[in-house]
Amino acid sequence: MLIGLEYVVAAYGIWLCTFVCYIFLTKRRLKIASHAVDALEQKNTESSTRPQDQNNK
Amino acid sequence: MLYLEWVSFLGLLGCGLWIFLKLPIEASQGFPQKIMYLHVPSVITTYLAFFVVFIFSIAYLWKRELVFDQIAKASAEVGLVFCALVLLTGAIWGKPTWGTYWVWDARLTTTLLLFLIFMGYFLLRMSVNDRDKEARLASVLGIIGFLDIPIIHKSVEWWRTLHQPSTLFKVESGQASPSISPELYYPLVASIIVMLVFYIYLLLLRYQTEKRTDRLNQLLADTQD
């Protein structure tokens, strides 16, 4: 049995878990923000072209 | 971005295998010495992250372009995570080597101060609604916060501390002479390089999120108008 194994496992475990969580949460934030931006931009495009379409009719 | 993600993941895995399977157990500290390959690269990455905050905060105050503030904010967040891990891994390493998790030693206290300054940096950002004012105030705090890093680095020379003096950046008669055996030195340098690549990946990921969030807030403000 290695003396001090628990300290090494704790240090590496905390480091790894922190970054797994951080990357997961950051990617989720990016995905949510990207979807929201795309939806709003599409909505803005539709609302800006609609009056023009009605005028053409 | 995906390429950088895989390079950093494979690099971290490779370093882990090298450290645990190839390297011998160090004679004086024993197995807990392996924490050094996590702690020291995290310290250097923290320094770099806050140096990026410092540079881009100055750039923002000079040019007033939002992109500089977005990079500074992204780097500050990544740096704060690394700084928290420096304190945690240092405390865990301290127990088997010093017999205690924490002492109010100059190196440890100034590092804790750095962590608290950048916690304040984010509290400040959260408390201001105007985006330009937020960027301006945060830039000033980012510059002031970085000034703690030279103090942290020099603390082991300026004060009597429990923390060991610099091993990697040791200078003797004007020349760099790391006080570490080559067998332990090369894996440490490899770990530092891999950690810096990992930092660049995290910075880019976080910067993209910041850019998207700012765009979203701008669109929402336009919709409300």
PDB file of C-alpha atoms in Angstrom:
ATOM      1  CA  MET A   1       0.000   0.000   0.000  1.00  0.00           C
ATOM      2  CA  LEU A   2       1.351   3.398  -1.004  1.00  0.00           C
ATOM      3  CA  ILE A   3       1.700   5.856   1.873  1.00  0.00           C
ATOM      4  CA  GLY A   4      -0.177   9.074   1.140  1.00  0.00           C
ATOM      5  CA  LEU A   5      -2.215   7.593  -1.724  1.00  0.00           C
ATOM      6  CA  GLU A   6      -5.420   9.189  -0.380  1.00  0.00           C
ATOM      7  CA  TYR A   7      -3.936  12.709  -0.729  1.00  0.00           C
ATOM      8  CA  VAL A   8      -2.944  12.112  -4.341  1.00  0.00           C
ATOM      9  CA  VAL A   9      -6.357  10.618  -5.168  1.00  0.00           C
ATOM     10  CA  ALA A  10      -8.104  13.569  -3.466  1.00  0.00           C
ATOM     11  CA  ALA A  11      -5.993  16.190  -5.297  1.00  0.00           C
ATOM     12  CA  TYR A  12      -6.296  14.620  -8.749  1.00  0.00           C
ATOM     13  CA  GLY A  13      -9.969  13.712  -8.157  1.00  0.00           C
ATOM     14  CA  ILE A  14     -10.951  17.266  -7.159  1.00  0.00           C
ATOM     15  CA  TRP A  15      -9.003  18.738 -10.096  1.00  0.00           C
ATOM     16  CA  LEU A  16     -10.590  16.373 -12.612  1.00  0.00           C
ATOM     17  CA  CYS A  17     -14.156  16.697 -11.260  1.00  0.00           C
ATOM     18  CA  THR A  18     -13.875  20.514 -11.199  1.00  0.00           C
ATOM     19  CA  PHE A  19     -12.917  20.712 -14.866  1.00  0.00           C
ATOM     20  CA  VAL A  20     -15.426  18.075 -16.003  1.00  0.00           C
ATOM     21  CA  CYS A  21     -18.182  20.134 -14.333  1.00  0.00           C
ATOM     22  CA  TYR A  22     -16.749  23.463 -15.571  1.00  0.00           C
ATOM     23  CA  ILE A  23     -16.498  22.345 -19.205  1.00  0.00           C
ATOM     24  CA  PHE A  24     -19.974  20.761 -19.084  1.00  0.00           C
ATOM     25  CA  LEU A  25     -21.573  23.914 -17.614  1.00  0.00           C
ATOM     26  CA  THR A  26     -19.702  26.274 -19.983  1.00  0.00           C
ATOM     27  CA  LYS A  27     -20.701  24.221 -23.036  1.00  0.00           C
ATOM     28  CA  ARG A  28     -24.311  24.190 -21.841  1.00  0.00           C
ATOM     29  CA  ARG A  29     -24.243  27.978 -21.341  1.00  0.00           C
ATOM     30  CA  LEU A  30     -22.817  28.411 -24.851  1.00  0.00           C
ATOM     31  CA  LYS A  31     -25.473  26.141 -26.353  1.00  0.00           C
ATOM     32  CA  ILE A  32     -28.358  27.922 -24.579  1.00  0.00           C
ATOM     33  CA  ALA A  33     -27.013  31.380 -25.523  1.00  0.00           C
ATOM     34  CA  SER A  34     -26.455  30.315 -29.157  1.00  0.00           C
ATOM     35  CA  HIS A  35     -30.002  28.935 -29.470  1.00  0.00           C
ATOM     36  CA  ALA A  36     -31.479  32.092 -27.942  1.00  0.00           C
ATOM     37  CA  VAL A  37     -29.420  34.372 -30.235  1.00  0.00           C
ATOM     38  CA  ASP A  38     -30.404  32.363 -33.335  1.00  0.00           C
ATOM     39  CA  ALA A  39     -34.088  32.429 -32.351  1.00  0.00           C
ATOM     40  CA  LEU A  40     -34.081  36.189 -31.694  1.00  0.00           C
ATOM     41  CA  GLU A  41     -32.185  36.957 -34.907  1.00  0.00           C
ATOM     42  CA  GLN A  42     -34.627  34.861 -36.906  1.00  0.00           C
ATOM     43  CA  LYS A  43     -37.548  36.596 -35.206  1.00  0.00           C
ATOM     44  CA  ASN A  44     -36.035  40.021 -35.968  1.00  0.00           C
ATOM     45  CA  THR A  45     -35.475  39.063 -39.622  1.00  0.00           C
ATOM     46  CA  GLU A  46     -39.070  37.853 -39.968  1.00  0.00           C
ATOM     47  CA  SER A  47     -40.503  40.991 -38.364  1.00  0.00           C
ATOM     48  CA  SER A  48     -38.355  43.266 -40.551  1.00  0.00           C
ATOM     49  CA  THR A  49     -39.353  41.524 -43.823  1.00  0.00           C
ATOM     50  CA  ARG A  50     -43.082  41.151 -43.026  1.00  0.00           C
ATOM     51  CA  PRO A  51     -44.193  44.822 -43.550  1.00  0.00           C
ATOM     52  CA  GLN A  52     -42.311  44.830 -46.851  1.00  0.00           C
ATOM     53  CA  ASP A  53     -44.157  41.683 -47.976  1.00  0.00           C
ATOM     54  CA  GLN A  54     -47.489  43.259 -47.066  1.00  0.00           C
ATOM     55  CA  ASN A  55     -46.603  46.396 -49.045  1.00  0.00           C
ATOM     56  CA  ASN A  56     -45.734  44.275 -52.072  1.00  0.00           C
ATOM     57  CA  LYS A  57     -49.148  42.605 -51.924  1.00  0.00           C
TER      58      LYS A  57
ATOM     59  CA  MET B   1     -11.439  24.436 -31.186  1.00  0.00           C
ATOM     60  CA  LEU B   2     -12.291  20.723 -31.291  1.00  0.00           C
ATOM     61  CA  TYR B   3      -8.680  20.041 -32.287  1.00  0.00           C
ATOM     62  CA  LEU B   4      -7.425  22.018 -29.278  1.00  0.00           C
ATOM     63  CA  GLU B   5      -9.879  20.183 -27.019  1.00  0.00           C
ATOM     64  CA  TRP B   6      -8.533  16.773 -28.078  1.00  0.00           C
ATOM     65  CA  VAL B   7      -4.887  17.898 -27.970  1.00  0.00           C
ATOM     66  CA  SER B   8      -5.299  19.110 -24.382  1.00  0.00           C
ATOM     67  CA  PHE B   9      -7.273  16.023 -23.263  1.00  0.00           C
ATOM     68  CA  LEU B  10      -4.758  13.614 -24.806  1.00  0.00           C
ATOM     69  CA  GLY B  11      -1.872  15.699 -23.436  1.00  0.00           C
ATOM     70  CA  LEU B  12      -3.303  15.576 -19.916  1.00  0.00           C
ATOM     71  CA  LEU B  13      -3.853  11.829 -20.233  1.00  0.00           C
ATOM     72  CA  GLY B  14      -0.311  11.308 -21.549  1.00  0.00           C
ATOM     73  CA  CYS B  15       1.193  13.340 -18.704  1.00  0.00           C
ATOM     74  CA  GLY B  16      -0.901  11.390 -16.190  1.00  0.00           C
ATOM     75  CA  LEU B  17       0.373   8.072 -17.566  1.00  0.00           C
ATOM     76  CA  TRP B  18       3.973   9.319 -17.542  1.00  0.00           C
ATOM     77  CA  ILE B  19       3.714  10.586 -13.955  1.00  0.00           C
ATOM     78  CA  PHE B  20       2.005   7.519 -12.493  1.00  0.00           C
ATOM     79  CA  LEU B  21       3.449   4.668 -14.557  1.00  0.00           C
ATOM     80  CA  LYS B  22       6.956   5.746 -15.557  1.00  0.00           C
ATOM     81  CA  LEU B  23       8.262   8.042 -12.815  1.00  0.00           C
ATOM     82  CA  PRO B  24       9.817   6.597  -9.662  1.00  0.00           C
ATOM     83  CA  ILE B  25       8.503   7.582  -6.236  1.00  0.00           C
ATOM     84  CA  GLU B  26      10.486  10.525  -4.891  1.00  0.00           C
ATOM     85  CA  ALA B  27      12.697   9.620  -1.905  1.00  0.00           C
ATOM     86  CA  SER B  28      11.997  12.404   0.624  1.00  0.00           C
ATOM     87  CA  GLN B  29       8.269  13.117   0.155  1.00  0.00           C
ATOM     88  CA  GLY B  30       7.113   9.754  -1.132  1.00  0.00           C
ATOM     89  CA  PHE B  31       3.954   9.282  -3.193  1.00  0.00           C
ATOM     90  CA  PRO B  32       2.302  12.669  -2.300  1.00  0.00           C
ATOM     91  CA  GLN B  33       5.064  14.370  -4.342  1.00  0.00           C
ATOM     92  CA  LYS B  34       2.985  13.423  -7.422  1.00  0.00           C
ATOM     93  CA  ILE B  35       0.688  16.351  -6.477  1.00  0.00           C
ATOM     94  CA  MET B  36       3.509  18.654  -7.633  1.00  0.00           C
ATOM     95  CA  TYR B  37       2.663  17.845 -11.299  1.00  0.00           C
ATOM     96  CA  LEU B  38      -0.822  19.229 -10.716  1.00  0.00           C
ATOM     97  CA  HIS B  39      -0.089  22.045  -8.285  1.00  0.00           C
ATOM     98  CA  VAL B  40       2.876  23.780  -9.998  1.00  0.00           C
ATOM     99  CA  PRO B  41       1.355  23.833 -13.540  1.00  0.00           C
ATOM    100  CA  SER B  42      -1.906  25.146 -12.025  1.00  0.00           C
ATOM    101  CA  VAL B  43       0.063  27.962 -10.322  1.00  0.00           C
ATOM    102  CA  ILE B  44       1.755  28.960 -13.593  1.00  0.00           C
ATOM    103  CA  THR B  45      -1.568  28.816 -15.451  1.00  0.00           C
ATOM    104  CA  THR B  46      -3.151  31.039 -12.774  1.00  0.00           C
ATOM    105  CA  TYR B  47      -0.339  33.570 -13.233  1.00  0.00           C
ATOM    106  CA  LEU B  48      -0.787  33.499 -17.004  1.00  0.00           C
ATOM    107  CA  ALA B  49      -4.590  33.810 -16.805  1.00  0.00           C
ATOM    108  CA  PHE B  50      -4.369  36.895 -14.589  1.00  0.00           C
ATOM    109  CA  PHE B  51      -1.604  38.325 -16.759  1.00  0.00           C
ATOM    110  CA  VAL B  52      -4.012  38.053 -19.715  1.00  0.00           C
ATOM    111  CA  VAL B  53      -6.624  39.872 -17.576  1.00  0.00           C
ATOM    112  CA  PHE B  54      -4.035  42.585 -16.855  1.00  0.00           C
ATOM    113  CA  ILE B  55      -3.068  43.061 -20.524  1.00  0.00           C
ATOM    114  CA  PHE B  56      -6.631  43.026 -21.881  1.00  0.00           C
ATOM    115  CA  SER B  57      -7.894  45.301 -19.090  1.00  0.00           C
ATOM    116  CA  ILE B  58      -5.279  47.886 -20.085  1.00  0.00           C
ATOM    117  CA  ALA B  59      -6.239  47.357 -23.739  1.00  0.00           C
ATOM    118  CA  TYR B  60      -9.925  47.942 -22.886  1.00  0.00           C
ATOM    119  CA  LEU B  61      -9.237  51.138 -20.936  1.00  0.00           C
ATOM    120  CA  TRP B  62      -7.128  52.383 -23.818  1.00  0.00           C
ATOM    121  CA  LYS B  63      -9.254  51.393 -26.821  1.00  0.00           C
ATOM    122  CA  ARG B  64     -12.720  50.931 -25.219  1.00  0.00           C
ATOM    123  CA  GLU B  65     -13.483  47.920 -27.400  1.00  0.00           C
ATOM    124  CA  LEU B  66     -15.783  45.338 -25.841  1.00  0.00           C
ATOM    125  CA  VAL B  67     -13.827  42.405 -27.265  1.00  0.00           C
ATOM    126  CA  PHE B  68     -10.906  43.190 -24.913  1.00  0.00           C
ATOM    127  CA  ASP B  69     -13.207  43.140 -21.904  1.00  0.00           C
ATOM    128  CA  GLN B  70     -14.772  39.867 -23.064  1.00  0.00           C
ATOM    129  CA  ILE B  71     -11.322  38.231 -23.234  1.00  0.00           C
ATOM    130  CA  ALA B  72     -10.352  39.681 -19.825  1.00  0.00           C
ATOM    131  CA  LYS B  73     -13.579  38.408 -18.255  1.00  0.00           C
ATOM    132  CA  ALA B  74     -13.167  34.943 -19.811  1.00  0.00           C
ATOM    133  CA  SER B  75      -9.554  34.700 -18.634  1.00  0.00           C
ATOM    134  CA  ALA B  76     -10.451  35.925 -15.137  1.00  0.00           C
ATOM    135  CA  GLU B  77     -13.042  33.174 -14.751  1.00  0.00           C
ATOM    136  CA  VAL B  78     -10.672  30.434 -15.921  1.00  0.00           C
ATOM    137  CA  GLY B  79      -7.929  31.931 -13.720  1.00  0.00           C
ATOM    138  CA  LEU B  80     -10.241  31.940 -10.715  1.00  0.00           C
ATOM    139  CA  VAL B  81     -10.999  28.223 -11.183  1.00  0.00           C
ATOM    140  CA  PHE B  82      -7.264  27.470 -11.442  1.00  0.00           C
ATOM    141  CA  CYS B  83      -6.547  29.667  -8.406  1.00  0.00           C
ATOM    142  CA  ALA B  84      -9.141  27.780  -6.325  1.00  0.00           C
ATOM    143  CA  LEU B  85      -7.509  24.507  -7.403  1.00  0.00           C
ATOM    144  CA  VAL B  86      -4.058  25.849  -6.501  1.00  0.00           C
ATOM    145  CA  LEU B  87      -5.299  26.553  -2.971  1.00  0.00           C
ATOM    146  CA  LEU B  88      -7.029  23.158  -2.707  1.00  0.00           C
ATOM    147  CA  THR B  89      -4.229  21.007  -4.140  1.00  0.00           C
ATOM    148  CA  GLY B  90      -1.692  22.995  -2.102  1.00  0.00           C
ATOM    149  CA  ALA B  91      -3.648  22.361   1.091  1.00  0.00           C
ATOM    150  CA  ILE B  92      -3.937  18.636   0.301  1.00  0.00           C
ATOM    151  CA  TRP B  93      -0.203  18.435  -0.458  1.00  0.00           C
ATOM    152  CA  GLY B  94       0.561  20.406   2.712  1.00  0.00           C
ATOM    153  CA  LYS B  95      -0.993  17.821   5.036  1.00  0.00           C
ATOM    154  CA  PRO B  96       1.453  14.912   4.376  1.00  0.00           C
ATOM    155  CA  THR B  97       4.495  17.188   3.908  1.00  0.00           C
ATOM    156  CA  TRP B  98       3.997  19.942   6.533  1.00  0.00           C
ATOM    157  CA  GLY B  99       1.539  18.145   8.806  1.00  0.00           C
ATOM    158  CA  THR B 100      -1.179  20.772   8.280  1.00  0.00           C
ATOM    159  CA  TYR B 101      -3.616  21.794   5.550  1.00  0.00           C
ATOM    160  CA  TRP B 102      -3.201  25.509   6.103  1.00  0.00           C
ATOM    161  CA  VAL B 103      -0.861  28.013   7.755  1.00  0.00           C
ATOM    162  CA  TRP B 104      -1.064  31.800   7.573  1.00  0.00           C
ATOM    163  CA  ASP B 105       2.201  31.811   5.676  1.00  0.00           C
ATOM    164  CA  ALA B 106       3.064  34.701   3.306  1.00  0.00           C
ATOM    165  CA  ARG B 107       2.803  32.599   0.099  1.00  0.00           C
ATOM    166  CA  LEU B 108      -0.500  30.984   1.075  1.00  0.00           C
ATOM    167  CA  THR B 109      -2.052  34.188   2.400  1.00  0.00           C
ATOM    168  CA  THR B 110      -1.149  36.274  -0.665  1.00  0.00           C
ATOM    169  CA  THR B 111      -2.544  33.505  -2.925  1.00  0.00           C
ATOM    170  CA  LEU B 112      -5.778  33.509  -0.914  1.00  0.00           C
ATOM    171  CA  LEU B 113      -5.820  37.301  -1.306  1.00  0.00           C
ATOM    172  CA  LEU B 114      -5.528  36.911  -5.091  1.00  0.00           C
ATOM    173  CA  PHE B 115      -8.483  34.507  -5.055  1.00  0.00           C
ATOM    174  CA  LEU B 116     -10.562  36.963  -2.982  1.00  0.00           C
ATOM    175  CA  ILE B 117      -9.643  39.918  -5.250  1.00  0.00           C
ATOM    176  CA  PHE B 118     -10.920  38.041  -8.303  1.00  0.00           C
ATOM    177  CA  MET B 119     -14.039  36.889  -6.430  1.00  0.00           C
ATOM    178  CA  GLY B 120     -14.584  40.611  -5.834  1.00  0.00           C
ATOM    179  CA  TYR B 121     -13.965  41.214  -9.540  1.00  0.00           C
ATOM    180  CA  PHE B 122     -16.979  39.038 -10.401  1.00  0.00           C
ATOM    181  CA  LEU B 123     -19.137  40.461  -7.593  1.00  0.00           C
ATOM    182  CA  LEU B 124     -18.371  43.926  -8.976  1.00  0.00           C
ATOM    183  CA  ARG B 125     -19.381  42.830 -12.477  1.00  0.00           C
ATOM    184  CA  MET B 126     -22.634  41.369 -11.160  1.00  0.00           C
ATOM    185  CA  SER B 127     -23.507  44.519  -9.234  1.00  0.00           C
ATOM    186  CA  VAL B 128     -23.298  46.915 -12.228  1.00  0.00           C
ATOM    187  CA  ASN B 129     -26.043  46.937 -14.865  1.00  0.00           C
ATOM    188  CA  ASP B 130     -24.449  49.225 -17.438  1.00  0.00           C
ATOM    189  CA  ARG B 131     -22.147  47.082 -19.631  1.00  0.00           C
ATOM    190  CA  ASP B 132     -19.600  49.836 -20.321  1.00  0.00           C
ATOM    191  CA  LYS B 133     -19.405  50.891 -16.696  1.00  0.00           C
ATOM    192  CA  GLU B 134     -19.035  47.219 -15.675  1.00  0.00           C
ATOM    193  CA  ALA B 135     -16.146  46.764 -18.118  1.00  0.00           C
ATOM    194  CA  ARG B 136     -14.460  49.981 -16.998  1.00  0.00           C
ATOM    195  CA  LEU B 137     -14.614  49.221 -13.261  1.00  0.00           C
ATOM    196  CA  ALA B 138     -13.661  45.563 -13.736  1.00  0.00           C
ATOM    197  CA  SER B 139     -10.656  46.573 -15.851  1.00  0.00           C
ATOM    198  CA  VAL B 140      -9.362  48.786 -13.046  1.00  0.00           C
ATOM    199  CA  LEU B 141      -9.812  45.967 -10.515  1.00  0.00           C
ATOM    200  CA  GLY B 142      -8.230  43.454 -12.921  1.00  0.00           C
ATOM    201  CA  ILE B 143      -5.117  45.624 -13.185  1.00  0.00           C
ATOM    202  CA  ILE B 144      -4.907  46.130  -9.404  1.00  0.00           C
ATOM    203  CA  GLY B 145      -5.531  42.408  -8.785  1.00  0.00           C
ATOM    204  CA  PHE B 146      -2.667  41.361 -11.017  1.00  0.00           C
ATOM    205  CA  LEU B 147      -0.217  43.407  -8.912  1.00  0.00           C
ATOM    206  CA  ASP B 148      -0.582  40.717  -6.210  1.00  0.00           C
ATOM    207  CA  ILE B 149       1.169  38.133  -8.432  1.00  0.00           C
ATOM    208  CA  PRO B 150       4.729  39.538  -8.168  1.00  0.00           C
ATOM    209  CA  ILE B 151       4.143  39.747  -4.390  1.00  0.00           C
ATOM    210  CA  ILE B 152       3.064  36.055  -4.329  1.00  0.00           C
ATOM    211  CA  HIS B 153       6.088  35.047  -6.370  1.00  0.00           C
ATOM    212  CA  LYS B 154       8.562  37.008  -4.254  1.00  0.00           C
ATOM    213  CA  SER B 155       6.870  36.271  -0.883  1.00  0.00           C
ATOM    214  CA  VAL B 156       9.109  33.248  -0.210  1.00  0.00           C
ATOM    215  CA  GLU B 157      12.171  35.512  -0.515  1.00  0.00           C
ATOM    216  CA  TRP B 158      10.799  38.583   1.258  1.00  0.00           C
ATOM    217  CA  TRP B 159       9.354  36.820   4.313  1.00  0.00           C
ATOM    218  CA  ARG B 160      10.253  33.749   6.352  1.00  0.00           C
ATOM    219  CA  THR B 161       7.768  31.142   5.143  1.00  0.00           C
ATOM    220  CA  LEU B 162       6.950  27.467   5.520  1.00  0.00           C
ATOM    221  CA  HIS B 163       6.477  27.236   1.760  1.00  0.00           C
ATOM    222  CA  GLN B 164       9.606  26.139  -0.054  1.00  0.00           C
ATOM    223  CA  PRO B 165      11.489  28.711  -2.174  1.00  0.00           C
ATOM    224  CA  SER B 166      11.182  28.738  -5.937  1.00  0.00           C
ATOM    225  CA  THR B 167      12.568  25.545  -7.481  1.00  0.00           C
ATOM    226  CA  LEU B 168      11.643  25.980 -11.124  1.00  0.00           C
ATOM    227  CA  PHE B 169      12.594  29.663 -11.453  1.00  0.00           C
ATOM    228  CA  LYS B 170      15.580  29.557  -9.103  1.00  0.00           C
ATOM    229  CA  VAL B 171      18.313  31.975 -10.154  1.00  0.00           C
ATOM    230  CA  GLU B 172      21.920  31.547  -9.031  1.00  0.00           C
ATOM    231  CA  SER B 173      24.610  34.101  -9.951  1.00  0.00           C
ATOM    232  CA  GLY B 174      22.382  35.592 -12.644  1.00  0.00           C
ATOM    233  CA  GLN B 175      21.598  32.252 -14.330  1.00  0.00           C
ATOM    234  CA  ALA B 176      18.495  30.065 -14.173  1.00  0.00           C
ATOM    235  CA  SER B 177      19.285  26.877 -12.263  1.00  0.00           C
ATOM    236  CA  PRO B 178      16.204  24.850 -11.302  1.00  0.00           C
ATOM    237  CA  SER B 179      16.827  22.937  -8.061  1.00  0.00           C
ATOM    238  CA  ILE B 180      15.135  19.756  -9.224  1.00  0.00           C
ATOM    239  CA  SER B 181      16.572  16.572 -10.735  1.00  0.00           C
ATOM    240  CA  PRO B 182      16.154  16.153 -14.535  1.00  0.00           C
ATOM    241  CA  GLU B 183      14.104  13.003 -13.936  1.00  0.00           C
ATOM    242  CA  LEU B 184      11.435  15.109 -12.188  1.00  0.00           C
ATOM    243  CA  TYR B 185      12.060  18.290 -14.196  1.00  0.00           C
ATOM    244  CA  TYR B 186      11.061  17.081 -17.697  1.00  0.00           C
ATOM    245  CA  PRO B 187       7.643  15.655 -16.719  1.00  0.00           C
ATOM    246  CA  LEU B 188       6.995  18.883 -14.825  1.00  0.00           C
ATOM    247  CA  VAL B 189       7.805  20.998 -17.895  1.00  0.00           C
ATOM    248  CA  ALA B 190       5.602  18.712 -20.028  1.00  0.00           C
ATOM    249  CA  SER B 191       2.740  19.099 -17.507  1.00  0.00           C
ATOM    250  CA  ILE B 192       3.124  22.892 -17.614  1.00  0.00           C
ATOM    251  CA  ILE B 193       2.995  22.965 -21.436  1.00  0.00           C
ATOM    252  CA  VAL B 194      -0.077  20.700 -21.530  1.00  0.00           C
ATOM    253  CA  MET B 195      -1.794  22.773 -18.829  1.00  0.00           C
ATOM    254  CA  LEU B 196      -1.160  25.956 -20.841  1.00  0.00           C
ATOM    255  CA  VAL B 197      -2.714  24.352 -23.941  1.00  0.00           C
ATOM    256  CA  PHE B 198      -5.671  23.330 -21.765  1.00  0.00           C
ATOM    257  CA  TYR B 199      -5.944  26.940 -20.535  1.00  0.00           C
ATOM    258  CA  ILE B 200      -6.036  28.243 -24.131  1.00  0.00           C
ATOM    259  CA  TYR B 201      -8.830  25.786 -24.912  1.00  0.00           C
ATOM    260  CA  LEU B 202     -10.828  26.881 -21.830  1.00  0.00           C
ATOM    261  CA  LEU B 203     -10.214  30.549 -22.638  1.00  0.00           C
ATOM    262  CA  LEU B 204     -11.547  30.162 -26.199  1.00  0.00           C
ATOM    263  CA  LEU B 205     -14.578  28.201 -24.988  1.00  0.00           C
ATOM    264  CA  ARG B 206     -15.350  30.781 -22.322  1.00  0.00           C
ATOM    265  CA  TYR B 207     -14.749  33.701 -24.716  1.00  0.00           C
ATOM    266  CA  GLN B 208     -17.250  32.279 -27.220  1.00  0.00           C
ATOM    267  CA  THR B 209     -19.810  31.999 -24.415  1.00  0.00           C
ATOM    268  CA  GLU B 210     -19.144  35.578 -23.366  1.00  0.00           C
ATOM    269  CA  LYS B 211     -19.492  36.863 -26.922  1.00  0.00           C
ATOM    270  CA  ARG B 212     -22.792  35.006 -27.371  1.00  0.00           C
ATOM    271  CA  THR B 213     -24.148  36.206 -24.016  1.00  0.00           C
ATOM    272  CA  ASP B 214     -23.337  39.833 -24.870  1.00  0.00           C
ATOM    273  CA  ARG B 215     -25.005  39.451 -28.278  1.00  0.00           C
ATOM    274  CA  LEU B 216     -28.074  37.958 -26.573  1.00  0.00           C
ATOM    275  CA  ASN B 217     -28.278  40.834 -24.085  1.00  0.00           C
ATOM    276  CA  GLN B 218     -27.950  43.318 -26.946  1.00  0.00           C
ATOM    277  CA  LEU B 219     -30.752  41.626 -28.909  1.00  0.00           C
ATOM    278  CA  LEU B 220     -32.977  41.519 -25.837  1.00  0.00           C
ATOM    279  CA  ALA B 221     -32.358  45.229 -25.218  1.00  0.00           C
ATOM    280  CA  ASP B 222     -33.204  45.992 -28.882  1.00  0.00           C
ATOM    281  CA  THR B 223     -36.414  43.933 -28.644  1.00  0.00           C
ATOM    282  CA  GLN B 224     -37.496  45.816 -25.520  1.00  0.00           C
ATOM    283  CA  ASP B 225     -36.865  49.171 -27.269  1.00  0.00           C
TER     284      ASP B 225
END
